């Protein structure tokens, strides 16, 4: 990669975020911004149009240390939560699909193995995943389950020395590209003979080459088109007894990983929002109507100011959550505040930016419609707005409305 000077976005001059960061955090951000600008941005509009995922970027992301960067050991960078968040912000400023890749690989699949796996499982999978030599996926969501993983229908039954998995999963990122799938299934062990408990939810590491595992990319997407999401069928998939993640029992296992991914979204969505604001800001000084730049109009300046305020509020909230996470004090309810706010405000900023861009805003000459489309997916996965509202409602009232 050639060494270039990466210029900070214009909005940074108004609010000095750098003053709140360490040298190490700023370096992680610069590294991610450089990759986004040099590698992703020159090709992303074409990739989005053609529904093309660039596999060659995976190893590059590994070489830069971005995969599982918040984890320690096994070839992972051991970076702080704020550093990881800044990387998510810069990648999603280019496209949500690449922040999603880093989240699925690192915050979901690698975190599950790192947090709940045996030492043998960690040694087998994590070093290669950190380098980008191996890809993982996280198979939790089901066709009828959506926001209700407690209704999981995928099962795992014991047959001698193996587990047999049957069921279906949907919207599983990277599944058709993955080398290993973290599959969550409800154990059928009513007798308790194997110590698993009747109907307990457990995680299994399934090499995707295992007979009976089929991943089919979902076509017809109008969002996340440069990324890959799949339907997964599990038809008598047989894995050895030691494929089970020993440290995870019940839904607290997958939920712990989901919270890692949700944290990254808090930062990432603000990257998409910043990109939309930058496009609107640049256009407002270049496009002339009635003999003057549209940026001289009070209504346009009011829109830009409101968009800027929400971007900065969102980044400050993300930074606060990152500092809490680094102290081990971050709660699921606080993550819900961040995910709900960041994605909701990012979408509103995308809509306002599109209005400032006028008719040109619906073309791929600007990234705004692509970000808006992608953010509709981000709004849905890792908990919809409504789910996070209910999480916060429960925290506020002490009453469960689920």
Coordinates of C-alpha atoms in Angstrom, one line a residue:
X1 CA 0.0 0.0 0.0
X2 CA 1.4 3.4 -1.0
X3 CA 2.1 5.9 1.7
X4 CA -0.3 8.9 1.3
X5 CA -1.3 11.7 3.5
X6 CA -4.9 11.2 4.6
X7 CA -6.8 14.5 5.1
X8 CA -9.2 14.7 8.0
X9 CA -12.8 15.5 7.0
X10 CA -13.7 19.1 7.0
X11 CA -16.1 18.7 9.9
X12 CA -13.2 17.7 12.2
X13 CA -12.1 21.3 12.1
X14 CA -15.2 22.4 13.9
X15 CA -15.1 19.7 16.6
X16 CA -11.7 18.5 17.7
X17 CA -12.3 14.8 18.4
X18 CA -8.5 14.2 18.2
X19 CA -8.0 16.0 21.4
X20 CA -10.0 13.3 23.2
X21 CA -8.0 10.4 21.7
X22 CA -4.6 8.8 22.5
X23 CA -1.9 8.6 20.0
X24 CA -2.5 4.9 19.6
X25 CA -6.2 5.5 18.9
X26 CA -5.5 8.1 16.3
X27 CA -3.1 5.8 14.6
X28 CA -5.7 3.0 14.3
X29 CA -8.2 5.6 12.9
X30 CA -5.7 6.9 10.4
X31 CA -4.9 3.3 9.3
X32 CA -8.5 2.5 8.8
X33 CA -9.3 5.8 7.0
X34 CA -6.4 5.2 4.6
X35 CA -7.6 1.7 3.8
X36 CA -11.2 3.0 3.3
X37 CA -10.1 5.8 1.0
X38 CA -7.5 3.9 -1.0
X39 CA -9.0 0.5 -1.4
X40 CA -12.8 0.6 -0.8
X41 CA -13.9 4.0 -2.1
X42 CA -12.5 3.6 -5.6
X43 CA -14.5 0.4 -6.2
X44 CA -17.5 0.5 -3.9
X45 CA -20.0 2.0 -6.2
X46 CA -19.3 -0.6 -8.9
X47 CA -19.2 -3.4 -6.3
X48 CA -22.6 -2.3 -4.9
X49 CA -24.0 -2.2 -8.4
X50 CA -22.7 -5.6 -9.4
X51 CA -23.3 -7.2 -5.9
X52 CA -19.6 -8.0 -5.7
X53 CA -17.7 -9.0 -2.6
X54 CA -14.0 -8.5 -2.8
X55 CA -12.4 -11.5 -1.1
X56 CA -8.9 -10.1 -1.6
X57 CA -9.7 -7.4 0.9
X58 CA -10.1 -10.0 3.7
X59 CA -6.3 -10.7 4.0
X60 CA -5.5 -7.0 3.7
X61 CA -7.8 -6.3 6.7
X62 CA -6.0 -9.1 8.6
X63 CA -2.6 -7.7 7.7
X64 CA -3.8 -4.3 9.1
X65 CA -4.8 -6.0 12.4
X66 CA -8.5 -5.2 12.1
X67 CA -9.9 -8.7 12.5
X68 CA -10.6 -9.5 16.1
X69 CA -8.6 -6.5 17.0
X70 CA -10.3 -6.1 20.4
X71 CA -9.3 -9.6 21.4
X72 CA -6.0 -10.6 23.0
X73 CA -3.7 -13.5 22.1
X74 CA -3.9 -15.9 19.2
X75 CA -2.6 -13.3 16.7
X76 CA -5.1 -10.7 17.7
X77 CA -4.1 -7.1 18.2
X78 CA -5.5 -6.6 21.8
X79 CA -6.5 -3.0 20.9
X80 CA -8.8 -0.9 23.1
X81 CA -12.5 -0.5 22.6
X82 CA -12.2 3.0 21.4
X83 CA -9.6 2.0 18.8
X84 CA -11.9 -0.7 17.6
X85 CA -14.8 1.7 17.4
X86 CA -12.8 4.2 15.4
X87 CA -11.9 1.5 12.9
X88 CA -15.6 0.7 12.6
X89 CA -16.4 4.3 12.0
X90 CA -13.9 4.7 9.2
X91 CA -14.8 1.5 7.4
X92 CA -18.5 2.3 7.5
X93 CA -17.8 5.8 6.2
X94 CA -16.8 3.9 3.1
X95 CA -19.5 1.2 3.2
X96 CA -21.6 -0.6 5.8
X97 CA -20.7 -3.9 4.2
X98 CA -17.0 -3.7 5.2
X99 CA -17.7 -2.7 8.8
X100 CA -20.2 -5.6 8.8
X101 CA -17.5 -8.0 7.6
X102 CA -15.2 -6.9 10.4
X103 CA -18.1 -7.2 12.9
X104 CA -19.1 -10.7 11.8
X105 CA -15.6 -12.0 11.7
X106 CA -14.3 -10.4 14.9
X107 CA -17.2 -9.4 17.1
X108 CA -19.3 -12.4 16.4
X109 CA -17.5 -15.5 15.2
X110 CA -14.0 -14.8 16.7
X111 CA -15.5 -13.4 20.0
X112 CA -17.6 -16.6 20.4
X113 CA -14.6 -18.8 20.0
X114 CA -12.3 -16.5 22.1
X115 CA -14.9 -16.2 24.9
X116 CA -16.5 -19.6 25.0
X117 CA -14.2 -22.0 23.2
X118 CA -11.7 -24.6 24.5
X119 CA -8.0 -23.9 24.2
X120 CA -7.8 -26.4 21.3
X121 CA -10.7 -24.6 19.5
X122 CA -9.0 -21.2 20.0
X123 CA -5.6 -22.5 18.7
X124 CA -7.3 -24.2 15.7
X125 CA -9.3 -21.2 14.4
X126 CA -8.4 -17.8 15.8
X127 CA -4.8 -17.3 14.4
X128 CA -6.0 -18.0 10.9
X129 CA -9.1 -15.8 11.3
X130 CA -7.0 -12.9 12.7
X131 CA -4.8 -13.1 9.6
X132 CA -7.8 -13.2 7.2
X133 CA -6.7 -16.7 6.1
X134 CA -9.9 -18.2 7.5
X135 CA -13.4 -16.7 7.5
X136 CA -16.1 -17.4 10.1
X137 CA -19.8 -16.8 10.4
X138 CA -22.3 -16.7 13.2
X139 CA -25.5 -18.7 12.6
X140 CA -28.1 -17.6 15.1
X141 CA -31.1 -15.9 13.3
X142 CA -33.8 -18.2 11.9
X143 CA -36.4 -17.7 9.1
X144 CA -39.2 -17.5 11.6
X145 CA -37.2 -16.3 14.6
X146 CA -36.0 -12.9 13.8
X147 CA -35.9 -10.9 17.1
X148 CA -37.0 -14.0 19.1
X149 CA -34.0 -16.4 19.4
X150 CA -35.8 -18.0 22.3
X151 CA -38.0 -19.6 19.7
X152 CA -35.0 -21.4 18.1
X153 CA -36.0 -24.4 16.1
X154 CA -32.6 -25.7 15.1
X155 CA -31.7 -28.8 17.2
X156 CA -28.6 -30.8 18.2
X157 CA -29.1 -34.4 19.3
X158 CA -26.4 -36.7 20.6
X159 CA -25.7 -39.9 18.5
X160 CA -22.9 -41.8 20.2
X161 CA -19.8 -39.7 20.0
X162 CA -21.2 -37.0 17.6
X163 CA -23.8 -34.3 17.6
X164 CA -26.3 -34.2 14.8
X165 CA -27.6 -30.7 13.8
X166 CA -30.8 -30.1 11.9
X167 CA -32.5 -26.8 11.1
X168 CA -32.4 -23.6 9.1
X169 CA -30.8 -20.2 9.6
X170 CA -31.4 -17.0 7.6
X171 CA -29.5 -13.7 7.0
X172 CA -26.2 -15.3 8.1
X173 CA -23.4 -13.0 7.0
X174 CA -20.5 -14.6 5.1
X175 CA -21.9 -18.1 5.4
X176 CA -21.1 -19.1 1.8
X177 CA -17.6 -17.8 2.1
X178 CA -16.9 -19.1 5.6
X179 CA -14.5 -21.9 6.7
X180 CA -16.2 -22.3 10.0
X181 CA -19.7 -21.5 11.3
X182 CA -20.6 -20.9 14.9
X183 CA -24.1 -22.6 14.9
X184 CA -26.4 -22.1 17.8
X185 CA -28.9 -24.9 18.4
X186 CA -31.2 -26.2 21.0
X187 CA -29.8 -29.4 22.5
X188 CA -32.2 -32.4 22.7
X189 CA -31.0 -34.1 25.9
X190 CA -34.2 -34.6 28.0
X191 CA -32.5 -37.2 30.1
X192 CA -29.6 -35.0 31.0
X193 CA -27.4 -38.0 30.3
X194 CA -24.7 -35.8 28.6
X195 CA -24.9 -33.0 31.1
X196 CA -26.4 -30.5 28.7
X197 CA -29.9 -30.2 30.1
X198 CA -33.1 -30.4 28.2
X199 CA -33.5 -27.9 25.4
X200 CA -30.4 -25.8 26.4
X201 CA -29.1 -23.5 23.7
X202 CA -25.5 -24.4 22.9
X203 CA -22.9 -23.2 20.3
X204 CA -21.2 -25.6 17.9
X205 CA -18.2 -25.0 15.6
X206 CA -19.1 -26.5 12.2
X207 CA -16.5 -26.6 9.4
X208 CA -18.6 -25.5 6.4
X209 CA -17.3 -28.4 4.3
X210 CA -19.2 -30.8 6.6
X211 CA -21.8 -32.8 4.7
X212 CA -25.3 -31.5 5.2
X213 CA -24.2 -27.8 5.7
X214 CA -25.5 -25.7 2.8
X215 CA -25.2 -21.9 2.5
X216 CA -27.0 -20.1 -0.3
X217 CA -26.5 -16.3 -0.8
X218 CA -29.7 -14.3 -0.6
X219 CA -30.4 -12.6 -3.9
X220 CA -32.6 -9.6 -4.7
X221 CA -31.2 -7.4 -2.0
X222 CA -31.5 -3.6 -2.4
X223 CA -29.2 -3.1 0.6
X224 CA -25.8 -4.3 1.6
X225 CA -25.1 -5.4 -2.0
X226 CA -21.4 -5.4 -1.7
X227 CA -21.7 -7.9 1.2
X228 CA -22.9 -11.5 1.5
X229 CA -25.8 -12.8 3.6
X230 CA -27.1 -16.3 3.3
X231 CA -29.7 -18.9 4.0
X232 CA -28.2 -21.9 5.8
X233 CA -29.6 -25.4 5.8
X234 CA -28.5 -27.9 8.3
X235 CA -29.5 -31.4 7.3
X236 CA -28.1 -34.1 9.5
X237 CA -24.8 -32.2 10.0
X238 CA -22.6 -34.5 12.1
X239 CA -19.8 -32.9 14.2
X240 CA -17.7 -34.5 17.0
X241 CA -18.5 -34.0 20.6
X242 CA -15.7 -31.5 21.0
X243 CA -17.2 -29.2 18.4
X244 CA -19.4 -27.8 21.2
X245 CA -18.3 -24.5 22.7
X246 CA -17.8 -25.5 26.4
X247 CA -18.1 -22.1 27.9
X248 CA -21.6 -21.1 26.5
X249 CA -24.9 -22.4 27.8
X250 CA -28.2 -20.7 27.2
X251 CA -28.9 -17.5 25.2
X252 CA -26.5 -15.5 27.3
X253 CA -23.8 -17.0 25.0
X254 CA -24.9 -15.6 21.7
X255 CA -26.2 -12.4 23.4
X256 CA -22.7 -11.7 24.7
X257 CA -21.4 -11.8 21.2
X258 CA -24.3 -9.7 19.8
X259 CA -23.4 -7.0 22.3
X260 CA -19.9 -6.9 20.9
X261 CA -21.3 -6.4 17.4
X262 CA -23.8 -3.8 18.6
X263 CA -21.0 -1.8 20.1
X264 CA -19.3 -1.6 16.8
X265 CA -22.5 -0.4 15.1
X266 CA -22.7 2.5 17.5
X267 CA -19.5 3.8 15.9
X268 CA -20.0 2.5 12.4
X269 CA -23.4 4.2 11.8
X270 CA -21.8 7.5 12.6
X271 CA -19.2 6.9 9.9
X272 CA -22.0 6.5 7.3
X273 CA -23.7 9.6 8.7
X274 CA -20.4 11.6 8.5
X275 CA -20.0 10.5 4.9
X276 CA -23.5 11.8 4.0
X277 CA -22.8 15.1 5.8
X278 CA -19.6 15.5 3.9
X279 CA -21.3 14.9 0.6
X280 CA -24.0 17.5 1.4
X281 CA -21.5 20.0 2.7
X282 CA -19.3 19.8 -0.3
X283 CA -22.3 20.1 -2.7
X284 CA -23.6 23.1 -0.8
X285 CA -20.5 25.1 -1.6
X286 CA -20.3 24.0 -5.2
X287 CA -23.8 24.0 -6.6
X288 CA -25.2 27.4 -7.5
X289 CA -28.9 28.3 -7.7
X290 CA -30.3 31.8 -8.3
X291 CA -26.7 33.0 -8.8
X292 CA -25.1 31.9 -5.6
X293 CA -24.0 28.7 -3.8
X294 CA -26.9 26.9 -2.1
X295 CA -24.8 26.9 1.1
X296 CA -25.5 30.6 1.5
X297 CA -29.2 29.9 2.1
X298 CA -30.3 29.9 5.7
X299 CA -32.4 26.7 5.3
X300 CA -29.4 24.8 3.9
X301 CA -27.1 26.0 6.7
X302 CA -29.7 25.1 9.3
X303 CA -29.9 21.5 7.9
X304 CA -26.1 21.2 7.8
X305 CA -25.8 22.5 11.4
X306 CA -28.5 20.0 12.6
X307 CA -26.8 17.1 10.8
X308 CA -23.4 18.1 12.2
X309 CA -24.7 18.3 15.8
X310 CA -26.2 14.8 15.5
X311 CA -23.0 13.4 14.1
X312 CA -20.9 14.9 16.9
X313 CA -23.4 13.9 19.6
X314 CA -23.4 10.3 18.2
X315 CA -19.6 10.1 18.2
X316 CA -19.3 11.5 21.7
X317 CA -21.8 9.0 22.9
X318 CA -19.8 6.2 21.2
X319 CA -16.7 7.5 22.8
X320 CA -18.3 7.5 26.2
X321 CA -19.5 3.9 25.7
X322 CA -16.0 3.0 24.6
X323 CA -14.4 4.4 27.7
X324 CA -17.0 2.5 29.8
X325 CA -16.3 -0.7 27.9
X326 CA -12.5 -0.3 28.5
X327 CA -13.3 0.0 32.3
X328 CA -15.5 -3.1 32.1
X329 CA -18.5 -1.0 33.1
X330 CA -20.6 -1.0 29.9
X331 CA -24.1 -2.5 30.3
X332 CA -26.4 -4.0 27.6
X333 CA -28.9 -1.1 28.2
X334 CA -26.2 1.4 27.5
X335 CA -25.3 -0.4 24.3
X336 CA -29.0 -0.2 23.3
X337 CA -28.9 3.6 23.8
X338 CA -26.0 3.8 21.4
X339 CA -27.3 1.4 18.7
X340 CA -30.8 3.0 18.7
X341 CA -29.5 6.5 18.6
X342 CA -26.7 6.1 16.1
X343 CA -28.6 4.2 13.4
X344 CA -31.8 6.3 13.8
X345 CA -29.9 9.6 13.5
X346 CA -27.7 8.3 10.7
X347 CA -30.7 7.5 8.6
X348 CA -32.2 10.9 9.2
X349 CA -28.9 12.5 8.2
X350 CA -28.8 10.5 5.0
X351 CA -32.4 11.6 4.2
X352 CA -31.5 15.3 4.8
X353 CA -28.3 15.0 2.8
X354 CA -30.3 13.5 -0.1
X355 CA -32.6 16.5 0.0
X356 CA -29.7 19.0 -0.2
X357 CA -28.2 17.1 -3.1
X358 CA -31.6 17.3 -4.9
X359 CA -32.1 15.0 -7.9
X360 CA -28.4 14.2 -8.1
X361 CA -28.7 12.7 -4.6
X362 CA -30.4 9.6 -6.0
X363 CA -27.5 8.8 -8.3
X364 CA -24.3 6.9 -7.5
X365 CA -22.3 10.1 -8.1
X366 CA -22.8 10.5 -4.4
X367 CA -22.7 7.8 -1.7
X368 CA -25.9 9.0 0.1
X369 CA -28.5 6.6 -1.3
X370 CA -26.1 3.7 -0.9
X371 CA -25.6 4.6 2.7
X372 CA -29.3 5.1 3.3
X373 CA -30.1 1.7 1.8
X374 CA -27.3 0.0 3.8
X375 CA -28.5 1.7 7.0
X376 CA -31.9 0.1 6.6
X377 CA -30.2 -3.2 7.1
X378 CA -28.1 -2.0 10.0
X379 CA -31.3 -0.7 11.6
X380 CA -32.7 -4.2 11.5
X381 CA -29.9 -6.5 12.4
X382 CA -28.4 -6.9 15.9
X383 CA -31.7 -5.7 17.3
X384 CA -34.4 -3.5 15.6
X385 CA -35.3 -0.1 17.0
X386 CA -38.2 -1.6 18.7
X387 CA -36.1 -4.3 20.5
X388 CA -33.7 -1.6 21.8
X389 CA -36.7 0.6 22.9
X390 CA -38.0 -2.4 24.9
X391 CA -34.6 -3.1 26.4
X392 CA -34.5 0.5 27.6
X393 CA -38.1 0.5 28.7
X394 CA -37.3 -2.5 30.9
X395 CA -34.3 -0.8 32.3
X396 CA -36.3 2.3 33.1
X397 CA -39.5 0.7 34.5
X398 CA -38.2 -2.6 35.8
X399 CA -41.1 -4.2 33.8
X400 CA -40.6 -6.6 30.9
X401 CA -42.7 -5.9 27.9
X402 CA -41.2 -8.5 25.6

